[in-house]
Amino acid sequence: MELLSELKLHHPISVEDAVSLHAAAPTGRYLAGGSDLLVNVRRGIEQPGSLVYLDNIAELQSITDAPDQITIGAGVTLRELANSALVHEHFAAVAQAAGEVAGPSHREYGTLGGNLCLDTRCVFYNQSEWWRAANNYCLKSRGDICHVAPGGKKCFAAFSGDVAPALLLFDAEVELAGPSGRRRMALAELYRNDGMDHLTLETGELLVAVHVAKPSVPVTSAYAKSRVRGSIDFPLAGVALRMAMRDGRIAELRVGLTGVSPLPFLAGKLDKFIGRAPDQACLEDLRDAIRSQAKAMKTTVTPPHYRRRVAGALTLKLAQSLAQDLVEASS
Ligand SMILES: Cc1cc2nc3c(=O)[nH]c(=O)nc-3n(C[C@H](O)[C@H](O)[C@H](O)COP(=O)(O)OP(=O)(O)OC[C@H]3O[C@@H](n4cnc5c(N)ncnc54)[C@H](O)[C@@H]3O)c2cc1C
Ligand code: SF4
């Protein structure tokens, strides 16, 4: 680990002050719980000149209930999100995903905003300075080749946040504040398929809150992940699944994926499952469909084919369990 270099630490108390402080020092970074950023700084991966600490900004800290939606401040901790009865009631997968991030101490100070803005990860990147130097760095930082796909110029570092795929199930929107004001956009648009530059945030933009509309009819959802160390690890593959049934057949189906590409995303081509009974043959087809879309690359020590298979297996397991719950609830 590197020593923490000299830097200025700002403590703004409003979103506008935070944005102004960042604009005045563009090499700075926003600091929330620090559970990702400070690790990267200590590894020499990032060297911000200043940090704008977000913990004292009241607007970021609460979960607000309205008749048709809930708003979750970016500074809400993962523990609060995982324990929120309101979030459990309407968006079970979101609460479950928050409860699956890292270990209890990370969830105590790690925030929703930090989780959604997490850097992408790769076994050739999340290493100490001397390790990366000994391997001539790589495209994502200071080098000129990708060790995962040496012939190309694309970075495949994987987005490995747990909460984003669960929020994608519910068409969540993010509220952003930047030097030119506030804007709102779909969470899906926050990400692009580029491990080197996976966030579409403009320079200095701060994620203020996530807005999620309550489904008009109750839906069931759940999240599951596979990881190397069960008590404290990033997903090798993470799956969020939302399902509704009518007359014993699938009426709605969404699957969100993380850990298997540079961005979290909703799986496509699931329309063919609508109207089918969720029997074993149907759910095994679903497993295979997800497996073919989980195009993990060699960015972890666990081989890509395992992560693809596990994404399918987790989907099968979640779909079986939700379908059974729905059948029992309707009988
Ligand atoms: C051992 C270990 C295991 C981990 N396991 C997991 C895991 O299983 N799943 C998982 O998802 N994560 C995991 N993490 C990563 C991390 O703990 C969580 O993702 C956490 O939610 C990050 O939030 P934070 O508030 O600490 O973010 P920070 O570290 O403070 O910030 C992360 C990034 O987001 C930016 N940022 C933060 N807030 C905002 C904002 N409001 N607007 C704009 N940018 C912002 C920061 O500038 C930084 O670039 C792990 C970390 C460690 C060290
Ligand atoms: S995928 Fe390639 S460029 Fe990206 S972090 Fe890994 S080795 Fe570096």
Tab-separated table of C-alpha atoms and ligand atoms in Angstrom:
chain	number	residue	atom	x	y	z
A	1	MET	CA	0.000	0.000	0.000
A	2	GLU	CA	1.131	3.544	-0.783
A	3	LEU	CA	1.132	6.350	1.782
A	4	LEU	CA	-1.801	8.720	1.492
A	5	SER	CA	-0.406	11.745	-0.339
A	6	GLU	CA	-0.974	15.337	0.807
A	7	LEU	CA	-4.477	16.383	-0.142
A	8	LYS	CA	-7.151	18.860	0.838
A	9	LEU	CA	-10.286	17.472	2.497
A	10	HIS	CA	-13.433	19.592	2.091
A	11	HIS	CA	-16.568	19.258	4.237
A	12	PRO	CA	-19.440	20.946	2.342
A	13	ILE	CA	-22.898	21.028	3.872
A	14	SER	CA	-24.912	21.453	0.675
A	15	VAL	CA	-24.993	19.845	-2.760
A	16	GLU	CA	-24.295	23.210	-4.410
A	17	ASP	CA	-21.209	23.801	-2.223
A	18	ALA	CA	-19.923	20.311	-2.994
A	19	VAL	CA	-20.279	20.901	-6.728
A	20	SER	CA	-18.545	24.319	-6.497
A	21	LEU	CA	-15.655	22.900	-4.464
A	22	HIS	CA	-15.215	20.123	-7.010
A	23	ALA	CA	-15.368	22.587	-9.917
A	24	ALA	CA	-12.644	24.689	-8.283
A	25	ALA	CA	-10.303	21.679	-8.098
A	26	PRO	CA	-11.016	19.385	-11.047
A	27	THR	CA	-8.364	16.810	-10.028
A	28	GLY	CA	-10.416	16.222	-6.868
A	29	ARG	CA	-12.889	13.437	-6.211
A	30	TYR	CA	-16.101	13.072	-4.279
A	31	LEU	CA	-15.617	10.947	-1.174
A	32	ALA	CA	-18.565	9.075	0.353
A	33	GLY	CA	-17.820	6.018	2.523
A	34	GLY	CA	-14.368	5.709	0.935
A	35	SER	CA	-14.535	1.912	0.904
A	36	ASP	CA	-13.657	1.795	-2.805
A	37	LEU	CA	-11.963	5.138	-3.439
A	38	LEU	CA	-9.520	5.050	-0.517
A	39	VAL	CA	-8.431	1.518	-1.388
A	40	ASN	CA	-7.645	2.724	-4.919
A	41	VAL	CA	-5.796	5.758	-3.568
A	42	ARG	CA	-3.698	3.630	-1.205
A	43	ARG	CA	-2.865	1.337	-4.127
A	44	GLY	CA	-1.648	4.290	-6.170
A	45	ILE	CA	-4.379	3.724	-8.758
A	46	GLU	CA	-5.883	7.151	-8.103
A	47	GLN	CA	-4.094	10.298	-6.942
A	48	PRO	CA	-6.718	12.982	-6.309
A	49	GLY	CA	-5.475	16.433	-5.333
A	50	SER	CA	-8.449	16.952	-3.026
A	51	LEU	CA	-11.464	15.111	-1.670
A	52	VAL	CA	-14.950	16.546	-1.306
A	53	TYR	CA	-16.466	14.627	1.602
A	54	LEU	CA	-20.222	14.135	1.272
A	55	ASP	CA	-21.162	12.916	4.745
A	56	ASN	CA	-22.354	16.290	6.108
A	57	ILE	CA	-24.841	17.015	3.322
A	58	ALA	CA	-28.299	16.454	4.812
A	59	GLU	CA	-30.032	16.263	1.401
A	60	LEU	CA	-28.116	13.080	0.563
A	61	GLN	CA	-28.898	11.174	3.733
A	62	SER	CA	-32.543	10.111	3.730
A	63	ILE	CA	-35.047	7.691	2.203
A	64	THR	CA	-38.283	9.527	1.394
A	65	ASP	CA	-41.653	7.892	0.824
A	66	ALA	CA	-44.274	9.387	-1.542
A	67	PRO	CA	-47.502	7.766	-2.742
A	68	ASP	CA	-46.057	6.774	-6.119
A	69	GLN	CA	-42.289	6.590	-5.604
A	70	ILE	CA	-39.460	6.475	-3.123
A	71	THR	CA	-36.364	8.647	-3.240
A	72	ILE	CA	-33.112	7.312	-1.830
A	73	GLY	CA	-30.376	9.853	-1.103
A	74	ALA	CA	-26.959	8.979	-2.498
A	75	GLY	CA	-25.467	9.142	1.000
A	76	VAL	CA	-27.801	6.506	2.454
A	77	THR	CA	-25.618	3.692	3.728
A	78	LEU	CA	-25.944	0.145	2.477
A	79	ARG	CA	-26.896	-0.947	5.986
A	80	GLU	CA	-29.795	1.525	6.012
A	81	LEU	CA	-30.872	0.417	2.549
A	82	ALA	CA	-30.690	-3.273	3.449
A	83	ASN	CA	-32.711	-2.711	6.636
A	84	SER	CA	-35.373	-0.402	5.195
A	85	ALA	CA	-38.846	-1.938	5.570
A	86	LEU	CA	-40.086	0.429	2.863
A	87	VAL	CA	-37.479	-0.743	0.356
A	88	HIS	CA	-38.125	-4.384	1.282
A	89	GLU	CA	-41.850	-3.962	0.756
A	90	HIS	CA	-41.653	-2.544	-2.768
A	91	PHE	CA	-38.195	-3.421	-4.080
A	92	ALA	CA	-37.059	-6.559	-2.246
A	93	ALA	CA	-34.165	-7.218	-4.654
A	94	VAL	CA	-32.698	-3.770	-3.909
A	95	ALA	CA	-32.668	-4.332	-0.149
A	96	GLN	CA	-31.258	-7.838	-0.619
A	97	ALA	CA	-28.509	-6.611	-2.962
A	98	ALA	CA	-27.496	-3.881	-0.489
A	99	GLY	CA	-27.301	-6.534	2.239
A	100	GLU	CA	-24.983	-8.639	0.048
A	101	VAL	CA	-22.337	-5.950	-0.491
A	102	ALA	CA	-18.949	-6.760	1.050
A	103	GLY	CA	-19.115	-7.316	4.842
A	104	PRO	CA	-21.021	-5.602	7.693
A	105	SER	CA	-18.346	-2.969	8.348
A	106	HIS	CA	-18.318	-1.869	4.674
A	107	ARG	CA	-22.107	-1.615	4.668
A	108	GLU	CA	-21.927	0.591	7.763
A	109	TYR	CA	-20.200	3.391	5.866
A	110	GLY	CA	-20.416	2.390	2.177
A	111	THR	CA	-23.170	4.385	0.445
A	112	LEU	CA	-25.626	3.906	-2.383
A	113	GLY	CA	-23.940	6.687	-4.401
A	114	GLY	CA	-20.515	5.105	-3.998
A	115	ASN	CA	-21.914	1.720	-4.920
A	116	LEU	CA	-23.477	2.999	-8.141
A	117	CYS	CA	-20.348	5.012	-9.048
A	118	LEU	CA	-17.915	2.231	-8.157
A	119	ASP	CA	-14.875	1.906	-10.418
A	120	THR	CA	-14.725	-1.178	-12.647
A	121	ARG	CA	-12.516	-4.048	-11.515
A	122	CYS	CA	-9.901	-6.341	-13.058
A	123	VAL	CA	-7.282	-8.675	-11.638
A	124	PHE	CA	-4.626	-6.752	-13.600
A	125	TYR	CA	-5.798	-3.387	-12.227
A	126	ASN	CA	-6.816	-3.822	-8.563
A	127	GLN	CA	-3.238	-4.468	-7.477
A	128	SER	CA	-0.503	-2.578	-5.704
A	129	GLU	CA	1.602	0.001	-7.523
A	130	TRP	CA	4.659	-2.277	-7.608
A	131	TRP	CA	2.614	-5.220	-8.984
A	132	ARG	CA	1.149	-3.090	-11.770
A	133	ALA	CA	4.538	-1.515	-12.523
A	134	ALA	CA	6.148	-4.968	-12.710
A	135	ASN	CA	3.508	-5.936	-15.289
A	136	ASN	CA	3.889	-2.724	-17.343
A	137	TYR	CA	0.511	-1.449	-16.149
A	138	CYS	CA	-2.373	-1.791	-18.652
A	139	LEU	CA	-4.658	0.273	-20.897
A	140	LYS	CA	-6.968	1.320	-18.050
A	141	SER	CA	-4.143	3.082	-16.250
A	142	ARG	CA	-0.744	4.194	-17.521
A	143	GLY	CA	-0.082	1.218	-19.825
A	144	ASP	CA	-0.613	0.510	-23.486
A	145	ILE	CA	-1.847	-3.065	-23.658
A	146	CYS	CA	-4.765	-4.975	-22.215
A	147	HIS	CA	-3.585	-8.187	-20.524
A	148	VAL	CA	-7.082	-9.680	-20.825
A	149	ALA	CA	-7.401	-9.154	-24.601
A	150	PRO	CA	-3.878	-8.138	-25.718
A	151	GLY	CA	-4.750	-7.573	-29.377
A	152	GLY	CA	-7.371	-4.902	-28.808
A	153	LYS	CA	-7.806	-1.409	-27.443
A	154	LYS	CA	-10.881	-2.073	-25.345
A	155	CYS	CA	-10.915	-2.512	-21.554
A	156	PHE	CA	-13.164	-5.255	-20.174
A	157	ALA	CA	-12.809	-4.447	-16.458
A	158	ALA	CA	-16.085	-5.533	-14.863
A	159	PHE	CA	-18.624	-3.371	-13.067
A	160	SER	CA	-19.081	-5.262	-9.810
A	161	GLY	CA	-21.564	-3.255	-7.768
A	162	ASP	CA	-24.408	-5.307	-6.340
A	163	VAL	CA	-27.180	-2.708	-6.128
A	164	ALA	CA	-27.358	-1.380	-9.713
A	165	PRO	CA	-28.831	-4.515	-11.365
A	166	ALA	CA	-31.573	-4.628	-8.727
A	167	LEU	CA	-32.474	-0.957	-9.297
A	168	LEU	CA	-32.506	-1.565	-13.063
A	169	LEU	CA	-35.389	-4.017	-12.552
A	170	PHE	CA	-37.521	-1.052	-11.474
A	171	ASP	CA	-36.466	1.519	-14.115
A	172	ALA	CA	-34.820	3.652	-11.424
A	173	GLU	CA	-33.790	7.189	-12.294
A	174	VAL	CA	-30.796	9.110	-10.981
A	175	GLU	CA	-30.793	12.785	-10.038
A	176	LEU	CA	-27.490	14.501	-10.768
A	177	ALA	CA	-26.133	17.920	-9.845
A	178	GLY	CA	-23.270	19.519	-11.744
A	179	PRO	CA	-21.750	22.892	-12.603
A	180	SER	CA	-24.560	23.511	-15.105
A	181	GLY	CA	-27.417	22.545	-12.785
A	182	ARG	CA	-29.492	19.479	-12.020
A	183	ARG	CA	-30.769	16.795	-14.384
A	184	ARG	CA	-32.474	13.439	-14.174
A	185	MET	CA	-31.943	10.355	-16.323
A	186	ALA	CA	-32.542	6.624	-16.329
A	187	LEU	CA	-30.031	4.714	-14.189
A	188	ALA	CA	-29.303	2.548	-17.245
A	189	GLU	CA	-27.960	5.662	-18.990
A	190	LEU	CA	-25.434	6.244	-16.207
A	191	TYR	CA	-23.350	3.391	-17.631
A	192	ARG	CA	-21.514	2.661	-20.854
A	193	ASN	CA	-19.867	-0.550	-22.031
A	194	ASP	CA	-16.269	0.585	-21.539
A	195	GLY	CA	-14.215	-0.619	-18.566
A	196	MET	CA	-11.943	2.430	-18.823
A	197	ASP	CA	-14.725	5.002	-18.794
A	198	HIS	CA	-17.898	3.285	-17.699
A	199	LEU	CA	-19.780	6.264	-16.200
A	200	THR	CA	-21.533	8.891	-18.300
A	201	LEU	CA	-21.285	11.489	-15.506
A	202	GLU	CA	-20.053	14.844	-16.771
A	203	THR	CA	-16.992	16.337	-15.077
A	204	GLY	CA	-17.854	17.310	-11.520
A	205	GLU	CA	-21.349	15.811	-11.550
A	206	LEU	CA	-22.597	14.534	-8.222
A	207	LEU	CA	-25.173	11.791	-7.837
A	208	VAL	CA	-27.763	13.297	-5.498
A	209	ALA	CA	-30.490	10.656	-5.291
A	210	VAL	CA	-32.167	7.671	-6.890
A	211	HIS	CA	-35.900	7.854	-7.637
A	212	VAL	CA	-37.825	4.614	-7.993
A	213	ALA	CA	-41.505	4.438	-8.937
A	214	LYS	CA	-43.556	1.957	-6.911
A	215	PRO	CA	-44.925	-0.794	-9.160
A	216	SER	CA	-48.683	-0.324	-9.660
A	217	VAL	CA	-49.282	-3.993	-8.803
A	218	PRO	CA	-47.184	-5.956	-6.305
A	219	VAL	CA	-44.205	-7.712	-7.935
A	220	THR	CA	-41.752	-10.150	-6.466
A	221	SER	CA	-38.038	-9.697	-6.897
A	222	ALA	CA	-34.841	-11.104	-5.457
A	223	TYR	CA	-31.049	-10.868	-5.758
A	224	ALA	CA	-28.317	-13.507	-5.527
A	225	LYS	CA	-24.581	-13.515	-6.173
A	226	SER	CA	-21.633	-15.843	-6.311
A	227	ARG	CA	-18.353	-14.794	-4.697
A	228	VAL	CA	-15.025	-16.268	-3.690
A	229	ARG	CA	-15.219	-15.354	0.016
A	230	GLY	CA	-18.809	-15.755	1.138
A	231	SER	CA	-18.584	-13.201	3.925
A	232	ILE	CA	-16.954	-10.288	2.130
A	233	ASP	CA	-16.547	-10.204	-1.622
A	234	PHE	CA	-17.482	-8.635	-4.916
A	235	PRO	CA	-19.781	-10.672	-7.172
A	236	LEU	CA	-18.164	-13.017	-9.668
A	237	ALA	CA	-21.659	-12.786	-11.112
A	238	GLY	CA	-24.723	-11.161	-9.559
A	239	VAL	CA	-28.327	-11.658	-10.695
A	240	ALA	CA	-31.440	-9.635	-9.847
A	241	LEU	CA	-34.753	-11.078	-10.980
A	242	ARG	CA	-38.287	-9.649	-11.073
A	243	MET	CA	-41.276	-11.831	-11.892
A	244	ALA	CA	-45.050	-11.635	-11.964
A	245	MET	CA	-47.497	-14.419	-12.870
A	246	ARG	CA	-51.076	-14.503	-14.113
A	247	ASP	CA	-53.181	-17.686	-14.286
A	248	GLY	CA	-50.135	-19.849	-13.616
A	249	ARG	CA	-48.071	-18.304	-16.424
A	250	ILE	CA	-45.246	-15.801	-16.473
A	251	ALA	CA	-46.725	-12.331	-17.007
A	252	GLU	CA	-43.574	-10.298	-16.412
A	253	LEU	CA	-39.892	-11.183	-16.294
A	254	ARG	CA	-36.773	-9.054	-15.924
A	255	VAL	CA	-33.217	-10.095	-15.165
A	256	GLY	CA	-30.448	-7.649	-14.196
A	257	LEU	CA	-26.795	-8.711	-14.294
A	258	THR	CA	-23.593	-7.457	-12.680
A	259	GLY	CA	-19.990	-8.607	-12.459
A	260	VAL	CA	-19.935	-10.005	-15.984
A	261	SER	CA	-19.274	-6.941	-18.148
A	262	PRO	CA	-18.124	-3.296	-17.821
A	263	LEU	CA	-21.687	-2.222	-17.064
A	264	PRO	CA	-24.689	-3.568	-15.163
A	265	PHE	CA	-27.519	-4.326	-17.580
A	266	LEU	CA	-30.949	-5.846	-18.068
A	267	ALA	CA	-30.879	-9.050	-20.096
A	268	GLY	CA	-32.626	-8.789	-23.456
A	269	LYS	CA	-34.787	-11.194	-25.456
A	270	LEU	CA	-36.891	-12.398	-22.517
A	271	ASP	CA	-40.265	-11.781	-24.241
A	272	LYS	CA	-40.363	-15.401	-25.355
A	273	PHE	CA	-40.878	-16.465	-21.731
A	274	ILE	CA	-44.033	-14.401	-21.266
A	275	GLY	CA	-47.083	-16.648	-21.282
A	276	ARG	CA	-45.114	-19.818	-20.504
A	277	ALA	CA	-45.718	-21.853	-17.365
A	278	PRO	CA	-42.572	-21.626	-15.189
A	279	ASP	CA	-41.888	-25.364	-15.321
A	280	GLN	CA	-38.422	-26.893	-15.273
A	281	ALA	CA	-38.037	-26.811	-19.076
A	282	CYS	CA	-38.988	-23.130	-19.223
A	283	LEU	CA	-36.662	-22.114	-16.406
A	284	GLU	CA	-33.771	-24.115	-17.861
A	285	ASP	CA	-34.311	-22.252	-21.159
A	286	LEU	CA	-34.152	-19.028	-19.162
A	287	ARG	CA	-30.932	-20.184	-17.507
A	288	ASP	CA	-29.374	-20.830	-20.924
A	289	ALA	CA	-30.573	-17.469	-22.272
A	290	ILE	CA	-28.905	-15.625	-19.399
A	291	ARG	CA	-25.752	-17.693	-19.635
A	292	SER	CA	-25.334	-16.673	-23.273
A	293	GLN	CA	-25.665	-12.961	-22.386
A	294	ALA	CA	-23.238	-13.038	-19.440
A	295	LYS	CA	-20.080	-12.525	-21.466
A	296	ALA	CA	-17.575	-12.439	-18.615
A	297	MET	CA	-13.935	-11.975	-19.590
A	298	LYS	CA	-10.733	-13.036	-17.830
A	299	THR	CA	-10.859	-10.162	-15.325
A	300	THR	CA	-10.857	-12.308	-12.172
A	301	VAL	CA	-8.816	-15.325	-11.093
A	302	THR	CA	-12.024	-17.344	-11.447
A	303	PRO	CA	-12.351	-18.428	-15.084
A	304	PRO	CA	-14.905	-16.637	-17.317
A	305	HIS	CA	-16.791	-19.811	-18.234
A	306	TYR	CA	-17.502	-20.427	-14.535
A	307	ARG	CA	-18.919	-16.909	-14.134
A	308	ARG	CA	-21.140	-17.371	-17.194
A	309	ARG	CA	-22.425	-20.687	-15.910
A	310	VAL	CA	-22.970	-19.306	-12.429
A	311	ALA	CA	-24.996	-16.361	-13.823
A	312	GLY	CA	-27.290	-18.930	-15.456
A	313	ALA	CA	-27.432	-21.123	-12.358
A	314	LEU	CA	-28.301	-18.184	-10.078
A	315	THR	CA	-31.047	-17.154	-12.499
A	316	LEU	CA	-32.524	-20.658	-12.441
A	317	LYS	CA	-32.417	-20.767	-8.654
A	318	LEU	CA	-34.028	-17.336	-8.230
A	319	ALA	CA	-36.696	-18.000	-10.868
A	320	GLN	CA	-37.631	-21.336	-9.263
A	321	SER	CA	-37.942	-19.755	-5.861
A	322	LEU	CA	-39.948	-16.701	-7.009
A	323	ALA	CA	-42.258	-18.832	-9.162
A	324	GLN	CA	-42.946	-21.100	-6.195
A	325	ASP	CA	-43.678	-18.089	-3.953
A	326	LEU	CA	-46.066	-16.685	-6.556
A	327	VAL	CA	-47.881	-19.997	-6.983
A	328	GLU	CA	-48.252	-20.389	-3.206
A	329	ALA	CA	-49.465	-16.778	-2.847
A	330	SER	CA	-52.173	-17.302	-5.468
A	331	SER	CA	-53.490	-20.623	-4.078
B	1	LIG	C1	-12.953	-5.953	0.786
B	1	LIG	C2	-14.009	-5.228	-0.017
B	1	LIG	C3	-15.088	-5.940	-0.487
B	1	LIG	C4	-16.061	-5.296	-1.254
B	1	LIG	N1	-17.119	-6.028	-1.704
B	1	LIG	C5	-18.093	-5.430	-2.428
B	1	LIG	C6	-19.198	-6.176	-2.882
B	1	LIG	O1	-19.360	-7.368	-2.584
B	1	LIG	N2	-20.119	-5.551	-3.646
B	1	LIG	C7	-20.017	-4.222	-3.968
B	1	LIG	O2	-20.916	-3.711	-4.656
B	1	LIG	N3	-18.984	-3.485	-3.531
B	1	LIG	C8	-18.022	-4.037	-2.753
B	1	LIG	N4	-16.969	-3.294	-2.274
B	1	LIG	C9	-16.836	-1.880	-2.685
B	1	LIG	C10	-17.474	-0.866	-1.768
B	1	LIG	O3	-17.319	-1.205	-0.397
B	1	LIG	C11	-18.972	-0.649	-2.026
B	1	LIG	O4	-19.243	-0.692	-3.394
B	1	LIG	C12	-19.486	0.667	-1.453
B	1	LIG	O5	-20.866	0.775	-1.693
B	1	LIG	C13	-18.824	1.895	-2.072
B	1	LIG	O6	-19.458	3.025	-1.496
B	1	LIG	P1	-18.617	4.161	-0.773
B	1	LIG	O7	-19.602	5.138	-0.238
B	1	LIG	O8	-17.652	3.614	0.181
B	1	LIG	O9	-17.887	4.770	-2.049
B	1	LIG	P2	-16.495	5.620	-2.206
B	1	LIG	O10	-15.379	4.694	-2.017
B	1	LIG	O11	-16.570	6.803	-1.278
B	1	LIG	O12	-16.666	6.094	-3.659
B	1	LIG	C14	-16.613	5.194	-4.755
B	1	LIG	C15	-16.597	6.012	-6.054
B	1	LIG	O13	-17.846	6.682	-6.209
B	1	LIG	C16	-17.657	8.100	-6.290
B	1	LIG	N5	-18.799	8.667	-5.562
B	1	LIG	C17	-19.208	8.375	-4.310
B	1	LIG	N6	-20.353	9.005	-4.026
B	1	LIG	C18	-20.681	9.728	-5.128
B	1	LIG	C19	-21.765	10.582	-5.472
B	1	LIG	N7	-22.771	10.823	-4.621
B	1	LIG	N8	-21.780	11.152	-6.697
B	1	LIG	C20	-20.786	10.912	-7.587
B	1	LIG	N9	-19.736	10.102	-7.328
B	1	LIG	C21	-19.690	9.513	-6.110
B	1	LIG	C22	-16.311	8.362	-5.647
B	1	LIG	O14	-15.707	9.548	-6.147
B	1	LIG	C23	-15.550	7.115	-6.073
B	1	LIG	O15	-15.102	7.251	-7.387
B	1	LIG	C24	-15.967	-3.894	-1.511
B	1	LIG	C25	-14.867	-3.183	-1.019
B	1	LIG	C26	-13.899	-3.830	-0.279
B	1	LIG	C27	-12.752	-3.034	0.242
B	2	SF4	S1	-9.444	-5.469	-18.971
B	2	SF4	FE1	-7.414	-5.039	-19.813
B	2	SF4	S2	-7.224	-2.802	-19.870
B	2	SF4	FE2	-8.960	-3.308	-18.572
B	2	SF4	S3	-8.120	-3.323	-16.491
B	2	SF4	FE3	-8.028	-5.432	-17.243
B	2	SF4	S4	-6.000	-5.652	-18.204
B	2	SF4	FE4	-6.401	-3.463	-17.908
